[in-house]
mmCIF file of C-alpha atoms and ligand atoms in Angstrom:
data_model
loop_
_atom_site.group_PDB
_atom_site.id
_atom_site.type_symbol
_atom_site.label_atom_id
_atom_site.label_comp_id
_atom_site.label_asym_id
_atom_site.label_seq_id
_atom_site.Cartn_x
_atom_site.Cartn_y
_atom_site.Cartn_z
ATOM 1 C CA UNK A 1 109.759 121.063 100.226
ATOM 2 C CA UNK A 2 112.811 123.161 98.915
ATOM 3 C CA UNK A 3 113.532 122.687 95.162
ATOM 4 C CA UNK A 4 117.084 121.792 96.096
ATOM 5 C CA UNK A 5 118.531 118.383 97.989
ATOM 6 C CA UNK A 6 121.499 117.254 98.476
ATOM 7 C CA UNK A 7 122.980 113.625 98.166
ATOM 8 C CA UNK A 8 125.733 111.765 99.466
ATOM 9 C CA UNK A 9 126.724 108.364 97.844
ATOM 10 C CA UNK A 10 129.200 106.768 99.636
ATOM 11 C CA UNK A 11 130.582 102.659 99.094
ATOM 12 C CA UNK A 12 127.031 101.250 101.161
ATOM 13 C CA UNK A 13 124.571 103.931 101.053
ATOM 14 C CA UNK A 14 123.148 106.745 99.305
ATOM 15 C CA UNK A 15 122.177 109.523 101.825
ATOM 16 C CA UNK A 16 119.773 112.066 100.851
ATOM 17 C CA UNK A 17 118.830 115.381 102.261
ATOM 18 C CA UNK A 18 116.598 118.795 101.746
ATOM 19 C CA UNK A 19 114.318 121.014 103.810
ATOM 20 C CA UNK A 20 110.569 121.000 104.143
ATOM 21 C CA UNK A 21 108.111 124.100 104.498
ATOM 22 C CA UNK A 22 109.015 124.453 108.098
ATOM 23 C CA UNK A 23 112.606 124.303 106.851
ATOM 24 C CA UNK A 24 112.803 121.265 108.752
ATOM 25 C CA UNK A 25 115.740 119.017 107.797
ATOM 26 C CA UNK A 26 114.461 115.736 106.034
ATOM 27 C CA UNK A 27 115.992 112.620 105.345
ATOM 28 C CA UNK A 28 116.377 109.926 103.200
ATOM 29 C CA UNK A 29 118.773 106.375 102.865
ATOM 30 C CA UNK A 30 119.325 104.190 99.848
ATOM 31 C CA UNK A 31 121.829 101.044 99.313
ATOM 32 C CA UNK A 32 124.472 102.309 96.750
ATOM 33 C CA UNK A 33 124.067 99.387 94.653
ATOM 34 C CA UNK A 34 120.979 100.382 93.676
ATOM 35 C CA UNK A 35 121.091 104.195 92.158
ATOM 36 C CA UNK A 36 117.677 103.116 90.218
ATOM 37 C CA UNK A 37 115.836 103.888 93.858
ATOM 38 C CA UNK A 38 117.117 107.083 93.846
ATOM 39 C CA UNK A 39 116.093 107.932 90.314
ATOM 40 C CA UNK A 40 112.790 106.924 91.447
ATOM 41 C CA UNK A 41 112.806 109.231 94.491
ATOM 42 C CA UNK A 42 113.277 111.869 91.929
ATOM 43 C CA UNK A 43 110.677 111.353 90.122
ATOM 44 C CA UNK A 44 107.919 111.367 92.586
ATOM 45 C CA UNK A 45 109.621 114.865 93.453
ATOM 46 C CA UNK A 46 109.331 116.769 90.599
ATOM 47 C CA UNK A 47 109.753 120.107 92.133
ATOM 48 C CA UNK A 48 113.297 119.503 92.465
ATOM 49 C CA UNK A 49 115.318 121.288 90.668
ATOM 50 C CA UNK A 50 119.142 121.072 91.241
ATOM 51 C CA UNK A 51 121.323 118.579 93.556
ATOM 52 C CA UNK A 52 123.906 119.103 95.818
ATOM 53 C CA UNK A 53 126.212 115.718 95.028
ATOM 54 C CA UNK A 54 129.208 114.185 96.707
ATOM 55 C CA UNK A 55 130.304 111.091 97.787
ATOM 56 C CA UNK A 56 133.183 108.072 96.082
ATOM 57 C CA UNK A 57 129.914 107.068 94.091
ATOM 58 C CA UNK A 58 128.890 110.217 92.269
ATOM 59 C CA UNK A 59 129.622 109.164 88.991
ATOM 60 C CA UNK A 60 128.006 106.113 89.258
ATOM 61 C CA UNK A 61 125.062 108.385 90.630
ATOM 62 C CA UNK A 62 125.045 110.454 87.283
ATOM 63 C CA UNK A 63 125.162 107.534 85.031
ATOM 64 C CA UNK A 64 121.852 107.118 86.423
ATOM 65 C CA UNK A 65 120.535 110.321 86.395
ATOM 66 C CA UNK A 66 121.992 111.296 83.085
ATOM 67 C CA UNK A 67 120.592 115.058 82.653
ATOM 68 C CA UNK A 68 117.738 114.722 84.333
ATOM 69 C CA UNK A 69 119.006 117.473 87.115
ATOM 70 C CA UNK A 70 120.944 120.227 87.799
ATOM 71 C CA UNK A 71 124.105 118.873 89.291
ATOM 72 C CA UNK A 72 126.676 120.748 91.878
ATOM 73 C CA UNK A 73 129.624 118.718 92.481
ATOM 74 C CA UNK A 74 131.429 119.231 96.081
ATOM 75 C CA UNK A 75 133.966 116.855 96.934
ATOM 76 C CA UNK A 76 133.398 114.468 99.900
ATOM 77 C CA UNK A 77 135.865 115.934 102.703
ATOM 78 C CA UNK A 78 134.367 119.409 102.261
ATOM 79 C CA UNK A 79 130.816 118.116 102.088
ATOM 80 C CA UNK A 80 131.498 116.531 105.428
ATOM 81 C CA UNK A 81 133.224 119.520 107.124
ATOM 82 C CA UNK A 82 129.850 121.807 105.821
ATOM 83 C CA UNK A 83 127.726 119.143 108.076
ATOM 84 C CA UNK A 84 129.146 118.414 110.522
ATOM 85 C CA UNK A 85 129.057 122.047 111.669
ATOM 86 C CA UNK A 86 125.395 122.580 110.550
ATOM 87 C CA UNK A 87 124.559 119.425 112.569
ATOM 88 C CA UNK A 88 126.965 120.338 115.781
ATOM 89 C CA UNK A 89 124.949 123.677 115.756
ATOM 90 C CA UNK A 90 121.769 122.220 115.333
ATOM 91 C CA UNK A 91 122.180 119.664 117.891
ATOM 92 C CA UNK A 92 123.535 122.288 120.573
ATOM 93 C CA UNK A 93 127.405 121.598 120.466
ATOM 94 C CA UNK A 94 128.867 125.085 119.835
ATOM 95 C CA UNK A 95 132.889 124.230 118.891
ATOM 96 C CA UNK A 96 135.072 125.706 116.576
ATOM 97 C CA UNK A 97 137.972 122.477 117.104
ATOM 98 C CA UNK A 98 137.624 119.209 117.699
ATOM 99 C CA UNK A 99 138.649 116.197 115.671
ATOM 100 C CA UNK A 100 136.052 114.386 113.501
ATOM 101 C CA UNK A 101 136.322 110.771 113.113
ATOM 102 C CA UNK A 102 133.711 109.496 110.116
ATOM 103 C CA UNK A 103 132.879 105.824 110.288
ATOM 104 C CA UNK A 104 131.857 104.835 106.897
ATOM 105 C CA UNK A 105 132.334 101.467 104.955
ATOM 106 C CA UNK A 106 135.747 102.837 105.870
ATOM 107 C CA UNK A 107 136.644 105.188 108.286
ATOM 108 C CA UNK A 108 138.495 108.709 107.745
ATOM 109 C CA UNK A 109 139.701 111.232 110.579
ATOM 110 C CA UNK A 110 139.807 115.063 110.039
ATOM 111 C CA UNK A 111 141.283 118.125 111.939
ATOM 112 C CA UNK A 112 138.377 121.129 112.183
ATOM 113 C CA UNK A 113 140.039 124.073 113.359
ATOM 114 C CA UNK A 114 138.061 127.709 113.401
ATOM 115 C CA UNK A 115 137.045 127.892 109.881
ATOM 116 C CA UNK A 116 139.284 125.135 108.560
ATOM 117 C CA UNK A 117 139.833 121.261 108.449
ATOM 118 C CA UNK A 118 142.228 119.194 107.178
ATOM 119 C CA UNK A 119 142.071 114.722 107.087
ATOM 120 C CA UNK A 120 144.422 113.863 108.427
ATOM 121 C CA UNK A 121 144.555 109.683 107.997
ATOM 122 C CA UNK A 122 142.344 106.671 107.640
ATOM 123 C CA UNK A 123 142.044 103.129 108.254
ATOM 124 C CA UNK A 124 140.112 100.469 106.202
ATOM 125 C CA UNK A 125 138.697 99.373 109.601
ATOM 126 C CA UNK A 126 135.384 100.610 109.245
ATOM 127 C CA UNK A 127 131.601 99.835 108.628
ATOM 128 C CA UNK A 128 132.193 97.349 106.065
ATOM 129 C CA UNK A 129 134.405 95.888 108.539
ATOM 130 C CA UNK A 130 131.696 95.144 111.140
ATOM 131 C CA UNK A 131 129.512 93.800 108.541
ATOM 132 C CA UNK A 132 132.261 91.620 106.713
ATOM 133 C CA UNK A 133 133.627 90.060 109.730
ATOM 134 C CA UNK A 134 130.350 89.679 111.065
ATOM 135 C CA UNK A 135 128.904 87.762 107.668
ATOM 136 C CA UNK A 136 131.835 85.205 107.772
ATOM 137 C CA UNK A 137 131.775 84.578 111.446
ATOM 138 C CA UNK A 138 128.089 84.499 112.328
ATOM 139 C CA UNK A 139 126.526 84.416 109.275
ATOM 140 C CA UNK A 140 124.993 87.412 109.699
ATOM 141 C CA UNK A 141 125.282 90.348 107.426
ATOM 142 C CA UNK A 142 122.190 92.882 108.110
ATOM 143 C CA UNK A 143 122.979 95.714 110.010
ATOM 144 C CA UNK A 144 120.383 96.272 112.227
ATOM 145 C CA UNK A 145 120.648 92.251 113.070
ATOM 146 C CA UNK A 146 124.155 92.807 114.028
ATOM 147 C CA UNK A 147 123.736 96.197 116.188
ATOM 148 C CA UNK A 148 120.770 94.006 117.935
ATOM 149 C CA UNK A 149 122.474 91.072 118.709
ATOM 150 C CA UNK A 150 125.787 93.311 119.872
ATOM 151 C CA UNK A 151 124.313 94.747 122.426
ATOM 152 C CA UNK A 152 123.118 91.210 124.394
ATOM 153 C CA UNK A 153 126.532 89.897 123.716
ATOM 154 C CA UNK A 154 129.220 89.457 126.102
ATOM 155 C CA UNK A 155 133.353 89.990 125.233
ATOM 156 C CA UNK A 156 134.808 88.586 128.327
ATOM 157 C CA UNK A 157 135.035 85.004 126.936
ATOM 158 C CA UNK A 158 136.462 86.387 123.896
ATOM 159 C CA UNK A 159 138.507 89.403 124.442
ATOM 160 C CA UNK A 160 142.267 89.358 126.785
ATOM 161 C CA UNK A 161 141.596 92.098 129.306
ATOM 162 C CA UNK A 162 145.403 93.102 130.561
ATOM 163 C CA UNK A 163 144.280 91.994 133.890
ATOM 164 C CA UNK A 164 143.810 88.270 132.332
ATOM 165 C CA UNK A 165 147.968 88.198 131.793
ATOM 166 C CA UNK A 166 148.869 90.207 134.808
ATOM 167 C CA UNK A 167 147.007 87.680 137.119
ATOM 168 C CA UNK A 168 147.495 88.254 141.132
ATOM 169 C CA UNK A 169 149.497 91.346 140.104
ATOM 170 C CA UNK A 170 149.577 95.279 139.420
ATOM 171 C CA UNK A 171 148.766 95.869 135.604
ATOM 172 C CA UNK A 172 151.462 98.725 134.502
ATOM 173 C CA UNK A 173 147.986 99.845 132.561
ATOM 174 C CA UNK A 174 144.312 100.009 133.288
ATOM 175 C CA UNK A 175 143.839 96.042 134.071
ATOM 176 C CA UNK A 176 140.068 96.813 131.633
ATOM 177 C CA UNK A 177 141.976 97.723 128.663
ATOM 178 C CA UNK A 178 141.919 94.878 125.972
ATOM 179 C CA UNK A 179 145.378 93.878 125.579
ATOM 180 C CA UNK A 180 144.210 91.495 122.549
ATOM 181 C CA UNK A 181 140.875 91.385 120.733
ATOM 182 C CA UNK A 182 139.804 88.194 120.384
ATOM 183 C CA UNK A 183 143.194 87.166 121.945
ATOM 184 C CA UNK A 184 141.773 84.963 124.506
ATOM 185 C CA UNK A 185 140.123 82.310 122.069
ATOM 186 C CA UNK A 186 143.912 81.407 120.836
ATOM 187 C CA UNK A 187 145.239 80.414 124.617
ATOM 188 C CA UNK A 188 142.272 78.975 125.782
ATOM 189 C CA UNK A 189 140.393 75.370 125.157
ATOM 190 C CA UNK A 190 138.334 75.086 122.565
ATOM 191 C CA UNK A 191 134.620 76.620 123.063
ATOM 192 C CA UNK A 192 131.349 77.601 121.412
ATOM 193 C CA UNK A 193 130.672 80.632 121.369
ATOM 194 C CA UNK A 194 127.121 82.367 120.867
ATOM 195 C CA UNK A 195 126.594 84.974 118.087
ATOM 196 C CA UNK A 196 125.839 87.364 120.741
ATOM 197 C CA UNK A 197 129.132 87.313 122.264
ATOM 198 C CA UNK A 198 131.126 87.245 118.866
ATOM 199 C CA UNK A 199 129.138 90.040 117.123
ATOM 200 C CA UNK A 200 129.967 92.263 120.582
ATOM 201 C CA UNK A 201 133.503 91.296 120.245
ATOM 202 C CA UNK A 202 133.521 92.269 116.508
ATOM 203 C CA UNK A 203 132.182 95.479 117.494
ATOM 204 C CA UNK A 204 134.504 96.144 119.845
ATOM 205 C CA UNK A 205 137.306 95.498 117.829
ATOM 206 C CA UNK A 206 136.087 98.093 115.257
ATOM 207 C CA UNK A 207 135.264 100.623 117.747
ATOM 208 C CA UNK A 208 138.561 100.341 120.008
ATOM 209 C CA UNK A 209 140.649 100.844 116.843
ATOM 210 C CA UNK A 210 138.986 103.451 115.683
ATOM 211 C CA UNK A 211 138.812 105.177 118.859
ATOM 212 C CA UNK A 212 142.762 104.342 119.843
ATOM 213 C CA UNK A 213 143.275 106.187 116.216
ATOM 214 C CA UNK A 214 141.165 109.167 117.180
ATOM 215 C CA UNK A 215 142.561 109.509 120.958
ATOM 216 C CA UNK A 216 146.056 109.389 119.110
ATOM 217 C CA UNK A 217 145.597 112.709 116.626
ATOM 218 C CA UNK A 218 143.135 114.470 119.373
ATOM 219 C CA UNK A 219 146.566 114.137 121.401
ATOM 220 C CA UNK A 220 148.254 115.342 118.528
ATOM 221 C CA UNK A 221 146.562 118.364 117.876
ATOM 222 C CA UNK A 222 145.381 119.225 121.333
ATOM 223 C CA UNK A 223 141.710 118.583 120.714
ATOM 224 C CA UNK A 224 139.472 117.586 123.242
ATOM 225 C CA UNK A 225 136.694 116.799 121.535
ATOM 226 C CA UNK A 226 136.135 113.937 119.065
ATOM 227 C CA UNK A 227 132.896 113.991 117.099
ATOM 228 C CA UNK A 228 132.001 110.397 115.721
ATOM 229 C CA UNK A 229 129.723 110.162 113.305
ATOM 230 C CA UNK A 230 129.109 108.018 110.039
ATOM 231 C CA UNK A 231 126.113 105.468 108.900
ATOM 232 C CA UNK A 232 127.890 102.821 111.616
ATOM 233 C CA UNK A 233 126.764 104.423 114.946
ATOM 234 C CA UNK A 234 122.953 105.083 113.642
ATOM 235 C CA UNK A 235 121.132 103.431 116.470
ATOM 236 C CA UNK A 236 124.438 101.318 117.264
ATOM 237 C CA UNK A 237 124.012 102.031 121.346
ATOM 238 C CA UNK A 238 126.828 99.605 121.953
ATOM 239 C CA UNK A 239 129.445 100.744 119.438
ATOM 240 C CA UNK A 240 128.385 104.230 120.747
ATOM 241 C CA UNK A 241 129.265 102.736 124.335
ATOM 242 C CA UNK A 242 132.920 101.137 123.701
ATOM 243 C CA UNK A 243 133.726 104.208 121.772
ATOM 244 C CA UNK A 244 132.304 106.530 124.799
ATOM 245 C CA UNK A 245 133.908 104.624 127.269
ATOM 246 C CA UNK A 246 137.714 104.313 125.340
ATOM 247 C CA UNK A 247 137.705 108.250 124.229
ATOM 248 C CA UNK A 248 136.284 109.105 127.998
ATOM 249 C CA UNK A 249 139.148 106.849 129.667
ATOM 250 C CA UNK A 250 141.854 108.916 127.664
ATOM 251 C CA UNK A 251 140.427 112.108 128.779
ATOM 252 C CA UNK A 252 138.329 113.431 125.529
ATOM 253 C CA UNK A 253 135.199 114.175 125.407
ATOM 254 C CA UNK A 254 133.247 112.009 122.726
ATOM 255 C CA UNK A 255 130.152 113.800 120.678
ATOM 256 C CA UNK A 256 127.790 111.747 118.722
ATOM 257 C CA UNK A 257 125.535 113.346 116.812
ATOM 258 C CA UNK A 258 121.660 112.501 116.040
ATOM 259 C CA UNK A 259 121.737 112.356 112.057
ATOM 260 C CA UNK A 260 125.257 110.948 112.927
ATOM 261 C CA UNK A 261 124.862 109.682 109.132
ATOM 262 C CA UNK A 262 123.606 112.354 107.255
ATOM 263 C CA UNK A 263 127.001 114.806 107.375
ATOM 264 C CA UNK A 264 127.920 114.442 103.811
ATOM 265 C CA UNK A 265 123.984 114.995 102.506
ATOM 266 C CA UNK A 266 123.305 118.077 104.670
ATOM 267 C CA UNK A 267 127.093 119.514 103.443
ATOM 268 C CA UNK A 268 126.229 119.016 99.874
ATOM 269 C CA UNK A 269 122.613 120.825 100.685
ATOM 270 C CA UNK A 270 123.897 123.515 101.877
ATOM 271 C CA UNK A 271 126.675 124.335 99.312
ATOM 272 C CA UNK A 272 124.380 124.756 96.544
ATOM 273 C CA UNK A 273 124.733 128.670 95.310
ATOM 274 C CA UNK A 274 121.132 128.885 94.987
ATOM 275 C CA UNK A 275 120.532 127.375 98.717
ATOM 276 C CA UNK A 276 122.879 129.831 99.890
ATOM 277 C CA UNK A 277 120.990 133.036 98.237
ATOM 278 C CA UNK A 278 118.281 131.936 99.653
ATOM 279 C CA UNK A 279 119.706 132.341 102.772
HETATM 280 P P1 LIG B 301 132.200 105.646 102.655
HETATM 281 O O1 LIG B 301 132.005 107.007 103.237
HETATM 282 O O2 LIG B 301 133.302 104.883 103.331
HETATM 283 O O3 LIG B 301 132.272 105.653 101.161
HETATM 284 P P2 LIG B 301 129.381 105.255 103.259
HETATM 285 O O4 LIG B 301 129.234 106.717 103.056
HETATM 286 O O5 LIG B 301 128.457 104.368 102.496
HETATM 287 O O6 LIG B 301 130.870 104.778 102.973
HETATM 288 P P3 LIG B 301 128.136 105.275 105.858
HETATM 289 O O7 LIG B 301 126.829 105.371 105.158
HETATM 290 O O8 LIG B 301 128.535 106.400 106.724
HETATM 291 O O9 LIG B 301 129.277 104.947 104.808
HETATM 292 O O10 LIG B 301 128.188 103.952 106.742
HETATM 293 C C1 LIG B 301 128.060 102.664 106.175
HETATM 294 C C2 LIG B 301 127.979 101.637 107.272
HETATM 295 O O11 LIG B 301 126.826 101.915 108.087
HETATM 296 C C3 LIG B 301 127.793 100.222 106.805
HETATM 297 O O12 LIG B 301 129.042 99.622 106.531
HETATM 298 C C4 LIG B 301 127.082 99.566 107.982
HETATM 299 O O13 LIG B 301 128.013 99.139 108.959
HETATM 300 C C5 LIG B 301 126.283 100.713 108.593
HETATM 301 N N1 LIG B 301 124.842 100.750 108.247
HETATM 302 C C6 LIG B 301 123.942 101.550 108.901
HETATM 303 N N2 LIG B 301 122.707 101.415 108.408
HETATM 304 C C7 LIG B 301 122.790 100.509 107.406
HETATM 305 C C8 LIG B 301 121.841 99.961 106.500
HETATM 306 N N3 LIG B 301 120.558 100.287 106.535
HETATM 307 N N4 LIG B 301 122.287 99.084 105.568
HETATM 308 C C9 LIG B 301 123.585 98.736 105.512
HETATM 309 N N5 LIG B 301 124.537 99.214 106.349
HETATM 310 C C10 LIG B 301 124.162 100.089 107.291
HETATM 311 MG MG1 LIG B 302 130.512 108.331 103.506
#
C-alpha cells in the first residue's frame, strides 16, 4: 500500500482511506468514540508515513495519535469537495455543477460550480437523526438493524398523503406527496404499530426533508443534479428510494455514489503534497 492515508473523523465514524499496489482505492470505518481502534490500525501499518486528516473530530484524533505521524490538516468542506469529484469521476459521472447534499450525523448542502464550491446551509436532521428517533421509538439503535427493518416497513398507516385530506376531490398538489409525516397517527384511533412500519416512516421523514432542502437550493442555483452522499445511504436502498423518488418528482436528477461515505477520507488522501508529487 501507499505510505500515505487519509482520515476523516466525523461525530459517528472515523473513515479511513489510501491506495494499494494496484492503486486501488481501499477502505476502512471506525466508531468515533473509539480513536484507540484507529491507533491500532496504525500500528499494524507501519509503512505509513504521513496522514491526510479532517473531520469535527480531528483533535480528538491527535490526542490519540500524539506524534506518532505526520499530520496534514484540511478542513472538512474542502476535504469533501476533493472527493466527491475523485469519486464522481471514478464512478463515471462527469459534472462540473451540481449540488452536493452530505448526510452525516448531521447533514450539510454545498454549491460545486467548475472548480469551486461553496455550503451553502444545513439542518440538524441527519444520520443521528434516524438513529435517535429510531432508539426511542423502536428501541432500536444499530444501523444496519434499522436500514433492514426500513425497507419491509410500510408508511401508509403512519404518514398523511395529501390525497388522505383532499378525499373524493382534486389535490391542488401531487395527491402522493406527504402533507404530514407521521401526521396521520394524531387524527386517527389509537393503533399498534410494527417496528417495520415506524422505522420506514422515520426514514422517510429524514429523507423527505433533506431532499425538500436540496430540491429548494438546486432550484436556487439552477442545478440539476444533486449528489447525496454521507455514511447514512451506505447500503440504505430505501432511504436511497424516498430520496430518488422526491428529487426525481421535482425534476433533478439524484446521483448516489458507491463509497457514498468515504468523500471526506479520499479528499484528505488526495491533498497530501507528497500524494500529489507523486502524481
Ligand atoms: P458529521 O459529518 O455530521 O460529523 P459523520 O462524518 O460521522 O458525521 P457519516 O459517517 O457520513 O457522518 O454518517 C453517519 C451516519 O451513518 C450515522 O448517523 C448512521 O445513520 C449511519 N451509519 C452508517 N453505517 C454506520 C455504522 N456502521 N455505525 C453507525 N452508524 C452508521
Ligand atoms: Mg462527515
Amino acid at each position: 500500500m501507499s505510505n500515505v492515508i487519509g482520515i476523516d473523523t466525523g461525530g459517528t465514524l472515523t473513515k479511513l482511506a489510501y491506495l494499494d499496489e494496484q492503486n486501488e482505492l481501499k477502505l476502512e470505518l471506525f466508531p468515533s468514540n473509539d480513536m484507540e481502534l484507529v491507533k491500532e490500525w496504525l500500528v499494524r501499518h507501519p509503512q505509513v508515513e504521513e496522514i491526510g486528516l479532517t473531520g469535527g473530530r480531528t483533535e480528538q484524533l491527535r490526542d490519540v495519535l500524539k506524534t506518532m505521524k505526520s499530520i496534514e490538516y484540511i478542513v472538512e468542506f474542502e476535504a469533501t469537495l476533493k472527493g466527491v469529484r475523485y469519486l464522481l469521476e471514478k464512478d463515471g459521472h462527469y459534472i462540473d455543477s451540481c449540488i452536493i447534499t452530505n448526510i452525516g450525523t448531521g447533514t450539510s448542502i454545498h454549491h460545486m460550480f467548475n472548480n469551486d464550491h461553496v455550503r451553502i446551509v444545513g439542518t440538524g436532521i441527519g444520520g443521528g437523526t434516524l438513529i435517535g428517533l429510531s432508539a426511542l421509538m423502536t428501541g432500536i439503535g444499530d444501523f444496519n438493524e434499522i436500514r433492514t427493518l426500513a425497507a419491509k416497513g410500510n408508511r401508509a398507516e403512519i404518514d398523511l398523503l395529501v390525497k388522505d385530506i383532499y378525499q373524493g376531490m382534486e389535490t391542488p398538489i401531487s395527491g402522493d406527496l406527504t402533507a404530514s409525516n407521521f401526521g396521520k397517527v394524531g387524527i386517527t384511533e389509537h393503533v399498534n404499530h410494527n417496528k417495520e412500519d415506524i422505522l420506514a416512516t422515520i426514514q422517510g421523514l429524514v429523507g423527505e426533508v433533506i431532499t425538500t432542502l436540496s430540491i429548494q437550493i438546486a432550484e436556487e442555483k439552477k442545478a440539476q443534479n444533486i449528489v447525496y452522499i454521507g455514511s447514512t445511504l451506505t447500503n440504505n436502498e430505501h432511504l436511497k428510494k424516498v430520496i430518488a423518488n422526491y428529487t426525481i418528482l421535482k425534476k433533478r436528477t439524484p446521483i448516489f455514489l458507491q463509497d457514498c461515505g468515504f468523500s471526506g477520507a479520499v479528499g484528505a488522501l488526495l491533498n497530501i503534497s507528497k500524494y500529489n508529487k507523486h502524481e
